[in-house]
mmCIF file of C-alpha atoms and ligand atoms in Angstrom:
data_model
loop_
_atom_site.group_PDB
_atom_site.id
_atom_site.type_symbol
_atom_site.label_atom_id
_atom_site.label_comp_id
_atom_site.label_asym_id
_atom_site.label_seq_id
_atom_site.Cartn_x
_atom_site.Cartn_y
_atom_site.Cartn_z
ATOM 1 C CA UNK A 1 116.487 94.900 129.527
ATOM 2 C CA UNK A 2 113.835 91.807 130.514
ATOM 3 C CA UNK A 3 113.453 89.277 127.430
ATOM 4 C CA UNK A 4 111.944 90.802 124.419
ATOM 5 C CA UNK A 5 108.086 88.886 124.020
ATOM 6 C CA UNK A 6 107.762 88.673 120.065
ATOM 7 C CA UNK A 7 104.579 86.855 118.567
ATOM 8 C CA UNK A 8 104.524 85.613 115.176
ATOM 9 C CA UNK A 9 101.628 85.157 113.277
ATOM 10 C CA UNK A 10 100.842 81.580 113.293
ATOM 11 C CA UNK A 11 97.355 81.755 110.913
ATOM 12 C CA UNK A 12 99.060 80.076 107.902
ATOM 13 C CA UNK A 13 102.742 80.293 106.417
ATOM 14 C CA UNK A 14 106.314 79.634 107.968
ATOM 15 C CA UNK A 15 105.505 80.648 111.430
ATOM 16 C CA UNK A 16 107.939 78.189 113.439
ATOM 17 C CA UNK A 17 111.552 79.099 111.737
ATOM 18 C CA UNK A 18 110.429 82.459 112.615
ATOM 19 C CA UNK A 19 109.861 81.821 116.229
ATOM 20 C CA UNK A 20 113.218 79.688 116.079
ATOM 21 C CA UNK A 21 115.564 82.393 115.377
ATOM 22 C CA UNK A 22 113.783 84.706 117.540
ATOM 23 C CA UNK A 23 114.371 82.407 120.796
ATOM 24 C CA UNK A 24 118.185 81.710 119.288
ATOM 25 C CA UNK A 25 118.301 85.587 119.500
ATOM 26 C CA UNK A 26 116.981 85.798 123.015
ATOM 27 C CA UNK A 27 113.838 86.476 122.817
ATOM 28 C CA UNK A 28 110.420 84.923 124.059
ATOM 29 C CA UNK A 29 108.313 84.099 120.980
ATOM 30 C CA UNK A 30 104.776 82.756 121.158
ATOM 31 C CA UNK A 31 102.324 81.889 118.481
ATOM 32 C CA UNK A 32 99.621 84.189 117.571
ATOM 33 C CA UNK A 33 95.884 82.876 116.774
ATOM 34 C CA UNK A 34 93.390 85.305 118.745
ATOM 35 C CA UNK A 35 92.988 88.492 119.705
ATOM 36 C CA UNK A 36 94.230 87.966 123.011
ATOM 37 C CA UNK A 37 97.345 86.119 122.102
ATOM 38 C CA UNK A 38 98.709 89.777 121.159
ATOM 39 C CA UNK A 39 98.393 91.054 124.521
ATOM 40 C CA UNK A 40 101.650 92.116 126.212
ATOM 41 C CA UNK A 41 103.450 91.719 122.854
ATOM 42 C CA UNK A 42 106.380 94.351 122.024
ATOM 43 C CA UNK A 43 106.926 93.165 118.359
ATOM 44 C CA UNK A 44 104.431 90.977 115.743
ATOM 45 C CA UNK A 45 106.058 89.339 112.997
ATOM 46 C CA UNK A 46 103.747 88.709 109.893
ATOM 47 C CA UNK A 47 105.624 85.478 108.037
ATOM 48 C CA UNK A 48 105.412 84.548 104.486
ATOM 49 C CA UNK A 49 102.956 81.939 103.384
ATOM 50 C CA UNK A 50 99.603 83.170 100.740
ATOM 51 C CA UNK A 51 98.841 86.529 101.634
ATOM 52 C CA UNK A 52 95.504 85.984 100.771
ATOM 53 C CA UNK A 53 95.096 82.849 103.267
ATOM 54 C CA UNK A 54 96.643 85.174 105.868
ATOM 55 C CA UNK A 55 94.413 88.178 105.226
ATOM 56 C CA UNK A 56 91.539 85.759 105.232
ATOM 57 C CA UNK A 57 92.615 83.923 108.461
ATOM 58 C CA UNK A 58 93.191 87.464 110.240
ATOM 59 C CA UNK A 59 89.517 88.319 109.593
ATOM 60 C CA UNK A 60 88.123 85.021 110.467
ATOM 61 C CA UNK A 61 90.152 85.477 113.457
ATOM 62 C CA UNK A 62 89.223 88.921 114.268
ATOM 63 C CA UNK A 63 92.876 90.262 114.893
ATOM 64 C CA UNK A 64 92.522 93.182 112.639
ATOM 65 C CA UNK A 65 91.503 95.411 115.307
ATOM 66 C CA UNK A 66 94.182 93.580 117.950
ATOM 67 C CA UNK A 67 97.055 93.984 115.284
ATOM 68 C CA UNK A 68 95.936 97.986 114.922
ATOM 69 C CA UNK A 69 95.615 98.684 118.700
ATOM 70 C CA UNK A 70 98.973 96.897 118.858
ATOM 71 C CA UNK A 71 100.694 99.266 116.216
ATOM 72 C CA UNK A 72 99.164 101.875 117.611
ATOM 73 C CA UNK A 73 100.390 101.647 121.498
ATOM 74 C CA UNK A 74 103.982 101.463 119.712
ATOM 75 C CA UNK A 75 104.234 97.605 119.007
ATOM 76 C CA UNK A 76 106.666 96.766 116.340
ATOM 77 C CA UNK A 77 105.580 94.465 113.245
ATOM 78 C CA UNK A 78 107.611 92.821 110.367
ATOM 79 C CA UNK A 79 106.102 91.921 107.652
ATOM 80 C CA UNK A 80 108.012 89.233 105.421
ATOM 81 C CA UNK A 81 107.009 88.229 101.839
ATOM 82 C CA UNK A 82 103.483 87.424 101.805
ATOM 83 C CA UNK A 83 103.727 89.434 105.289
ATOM 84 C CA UNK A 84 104.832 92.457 103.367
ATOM 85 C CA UNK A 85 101.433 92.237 101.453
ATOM 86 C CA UNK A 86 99.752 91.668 104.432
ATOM 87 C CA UNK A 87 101.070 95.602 105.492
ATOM 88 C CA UNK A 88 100.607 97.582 102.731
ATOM 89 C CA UNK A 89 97.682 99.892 101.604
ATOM 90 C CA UNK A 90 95.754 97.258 99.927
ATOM 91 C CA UNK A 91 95.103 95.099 102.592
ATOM 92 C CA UNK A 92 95.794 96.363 106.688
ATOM 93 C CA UNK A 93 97.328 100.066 105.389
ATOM 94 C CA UNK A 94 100.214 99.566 107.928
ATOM 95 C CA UNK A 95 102.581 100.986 105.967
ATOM 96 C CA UNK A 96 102.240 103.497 103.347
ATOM 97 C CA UNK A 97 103.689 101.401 100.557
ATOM 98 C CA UNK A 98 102.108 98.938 97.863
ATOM 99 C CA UNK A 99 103.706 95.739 97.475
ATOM 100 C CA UNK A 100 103.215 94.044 94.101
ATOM 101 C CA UNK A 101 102.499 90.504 94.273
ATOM 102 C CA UNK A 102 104.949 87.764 92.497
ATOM 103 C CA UNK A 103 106.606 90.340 91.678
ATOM 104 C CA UNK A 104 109.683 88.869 89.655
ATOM 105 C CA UNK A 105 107.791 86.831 87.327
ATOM 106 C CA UNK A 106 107.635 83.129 86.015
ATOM 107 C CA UNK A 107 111.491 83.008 85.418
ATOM 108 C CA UNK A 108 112.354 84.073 88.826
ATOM 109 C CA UNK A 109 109.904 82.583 91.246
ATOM 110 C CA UNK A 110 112.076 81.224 93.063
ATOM 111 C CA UNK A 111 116.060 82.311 93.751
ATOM 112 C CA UNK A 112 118.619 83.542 96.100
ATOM 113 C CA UNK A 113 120.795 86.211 96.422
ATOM 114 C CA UNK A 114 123.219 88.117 97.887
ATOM 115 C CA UNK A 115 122.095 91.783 99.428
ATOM 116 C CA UNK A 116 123.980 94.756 101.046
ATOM 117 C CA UNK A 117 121.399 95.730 103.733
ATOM 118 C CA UNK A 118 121.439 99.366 105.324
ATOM 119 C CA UNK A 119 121.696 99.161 108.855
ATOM 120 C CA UNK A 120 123.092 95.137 109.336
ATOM 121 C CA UNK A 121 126.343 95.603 108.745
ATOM 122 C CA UNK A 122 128.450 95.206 105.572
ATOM 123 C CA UNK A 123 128.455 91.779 105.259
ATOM 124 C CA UNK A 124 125.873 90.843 102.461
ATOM 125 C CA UNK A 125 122.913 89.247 103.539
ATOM 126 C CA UNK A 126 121.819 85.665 101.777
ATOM 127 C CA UNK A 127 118.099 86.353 100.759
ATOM 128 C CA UNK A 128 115.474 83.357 99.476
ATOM 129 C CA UNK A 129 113.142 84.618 97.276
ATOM 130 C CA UNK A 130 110.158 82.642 96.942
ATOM 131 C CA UNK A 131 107.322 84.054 94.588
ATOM 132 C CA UNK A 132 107.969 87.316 96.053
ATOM 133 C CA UNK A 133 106.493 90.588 95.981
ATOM 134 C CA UNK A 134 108.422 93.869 95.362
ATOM 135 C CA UNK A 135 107.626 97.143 96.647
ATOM 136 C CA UNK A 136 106.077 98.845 93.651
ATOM 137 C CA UNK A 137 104.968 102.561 95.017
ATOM 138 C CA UNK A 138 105.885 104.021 98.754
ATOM 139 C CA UNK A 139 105.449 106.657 100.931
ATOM 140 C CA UNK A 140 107.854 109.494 101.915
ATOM 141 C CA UNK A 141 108.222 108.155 105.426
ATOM 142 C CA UNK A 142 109.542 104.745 103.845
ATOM 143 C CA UNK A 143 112.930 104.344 104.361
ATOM 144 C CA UNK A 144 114.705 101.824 101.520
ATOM 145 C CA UNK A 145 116.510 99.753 103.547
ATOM 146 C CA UNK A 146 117.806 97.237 100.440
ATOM 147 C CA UNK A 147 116.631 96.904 96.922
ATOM 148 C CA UNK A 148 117.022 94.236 94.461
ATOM 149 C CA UNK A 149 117.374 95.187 90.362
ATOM 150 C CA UNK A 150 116.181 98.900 91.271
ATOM 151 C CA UNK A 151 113.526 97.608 93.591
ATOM 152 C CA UNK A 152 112.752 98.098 96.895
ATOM 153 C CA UNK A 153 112.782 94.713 99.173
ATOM 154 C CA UNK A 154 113.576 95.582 102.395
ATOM 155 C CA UNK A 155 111.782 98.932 103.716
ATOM 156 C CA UNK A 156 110.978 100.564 106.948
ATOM 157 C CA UNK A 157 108.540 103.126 107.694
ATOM 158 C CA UNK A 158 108.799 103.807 111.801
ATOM 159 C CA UNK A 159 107.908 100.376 113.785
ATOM 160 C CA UNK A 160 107.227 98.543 110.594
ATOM 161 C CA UNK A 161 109.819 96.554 109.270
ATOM 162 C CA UNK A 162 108.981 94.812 105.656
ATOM 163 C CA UNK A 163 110.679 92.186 103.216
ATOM 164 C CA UNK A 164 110.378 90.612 100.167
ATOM 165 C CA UNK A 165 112.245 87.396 100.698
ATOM 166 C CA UNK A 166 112.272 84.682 103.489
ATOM 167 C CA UNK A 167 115.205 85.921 106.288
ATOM 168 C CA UNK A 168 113.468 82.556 108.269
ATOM 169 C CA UNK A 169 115.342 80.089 105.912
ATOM 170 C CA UNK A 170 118.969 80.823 106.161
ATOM 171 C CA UNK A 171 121.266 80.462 109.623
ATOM 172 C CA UNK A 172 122.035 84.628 109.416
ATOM 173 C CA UNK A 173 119.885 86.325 111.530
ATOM 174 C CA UNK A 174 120.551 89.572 110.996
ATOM 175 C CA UNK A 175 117.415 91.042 109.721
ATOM 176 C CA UNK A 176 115.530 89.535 112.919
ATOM 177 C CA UNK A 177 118.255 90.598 115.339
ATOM 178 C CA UNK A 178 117.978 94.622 113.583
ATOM 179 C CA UNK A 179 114.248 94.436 114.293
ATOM 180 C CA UNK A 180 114.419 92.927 117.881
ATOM 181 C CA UNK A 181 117.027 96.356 117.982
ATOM 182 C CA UNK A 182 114.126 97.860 116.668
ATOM 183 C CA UNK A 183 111.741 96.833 118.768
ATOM 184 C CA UNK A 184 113.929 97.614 121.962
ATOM 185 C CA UNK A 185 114.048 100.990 120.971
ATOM 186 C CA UNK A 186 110.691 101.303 120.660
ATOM 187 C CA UNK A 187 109.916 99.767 123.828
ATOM 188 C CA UNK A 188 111.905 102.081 125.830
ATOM 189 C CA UNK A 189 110.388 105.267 123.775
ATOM 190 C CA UNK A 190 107.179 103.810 124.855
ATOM 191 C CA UNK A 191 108.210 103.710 128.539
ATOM 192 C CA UNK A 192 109.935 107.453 128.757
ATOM 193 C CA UNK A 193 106.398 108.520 127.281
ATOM 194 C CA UNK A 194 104.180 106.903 129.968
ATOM 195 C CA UNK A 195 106.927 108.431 132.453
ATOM 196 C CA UNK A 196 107.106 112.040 130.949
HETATM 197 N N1 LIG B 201 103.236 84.847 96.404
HETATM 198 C C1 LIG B 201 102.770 84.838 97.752
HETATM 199 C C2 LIG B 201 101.589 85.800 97.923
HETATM 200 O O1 LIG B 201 101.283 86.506 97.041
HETATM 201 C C3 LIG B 201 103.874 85.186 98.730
HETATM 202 C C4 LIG B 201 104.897 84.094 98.717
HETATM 203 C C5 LIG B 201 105.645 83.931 99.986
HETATM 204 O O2 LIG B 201 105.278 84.429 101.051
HETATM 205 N N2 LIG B 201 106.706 83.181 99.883
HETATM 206 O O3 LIG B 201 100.982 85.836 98.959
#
């Protein structure tokens, strides 16, 4: 399998732990301002930060279309906190699921905690929440992958991988090694269809 090329979002946000534990996990990760710096990508990772900044920046930008056409051709994305926002059917409808925005109120901006993720093993997963958004509403095709209190923070609907918290900011890099998994698989479905 040839090194997995993984772009992360660098418009505004935490882009660089991103691209950090992506390279500790083997794979080549680039920054991604323009259009063309998606070309040749198999997975996009969306990182936390103001989603509003980020929508803003990916319109000034003009990677809408590139992140669509990216999707589309079988490109994986993950979305993570303000990332997840970025997705969902109120802003680029990548995933049939609407996140709601600082979600866990004034008390609980900010906390960690401890989460059994489906599909990382059974080790619990340390998870930073920072003013984070909760999936309020989803989609049949959504697959719950964890939930916090009843709600959905970790969901998957096909090659979109979501979050609520920041998997960046802790040394466990589970949730980024399940979606380079992720986007292996969907690399090599990609491949048997251009062969069949
Ligand atoms: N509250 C932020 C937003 O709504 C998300 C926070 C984060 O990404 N840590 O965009």
């Amino acid at each position: 399998m040839p090194e997995l090329r993984i772009g992360v979002l660098a418009v505004q946000g935490g882009f660089e732990a991103h691209a950090l534990m992506l390279r500790e996990l083997g794979a080549a990760a680039t920054e991604v301002r323009t259009p063309e710096d998606l070309a040749g990508l198999d997975g996009l990772v969306i990182p936390g930060g103001e989603s509003t900044t980020i929508v803003k920046g990916i319109d000034s930008a003009g990677l809408e279309p590139a992140i669509r056409a990216h999707c589309e051709a079988g490109g994986t994305l993950f979305g993570t906190c303000a990332g997840m926002i970025v997705c969902d059917d109120a802003h680029l409808g990548l995933l049939d699921a609407t996140a709601r925005r600082n979600a866990f109120g004034r008390q609980l901006q900010s906390f960690e905690t401890d989460l059994q993720v489906d599909g990382i093993g059974e080790e619990p997963l340390r998870a930073v929440f920072i003013r984070a958004p909760w999936v309020e509403r989803h989609g049949p095709g959504v697959e719950v992958l964890s939930s916090y209190e009843g709600h959905p923070v970790v969901v998957r609907e096909g090659n979109v991988l979501a979050c609520a918290f920041h998997p960046e900011l802790t040394d466990d890099p589970r949730l980024h090694a399940f979606f380079m998994a992720m986007t292996t698989g969907a690399h090599d479905r990609a491949r048997e269809e251009a062969e069949t």
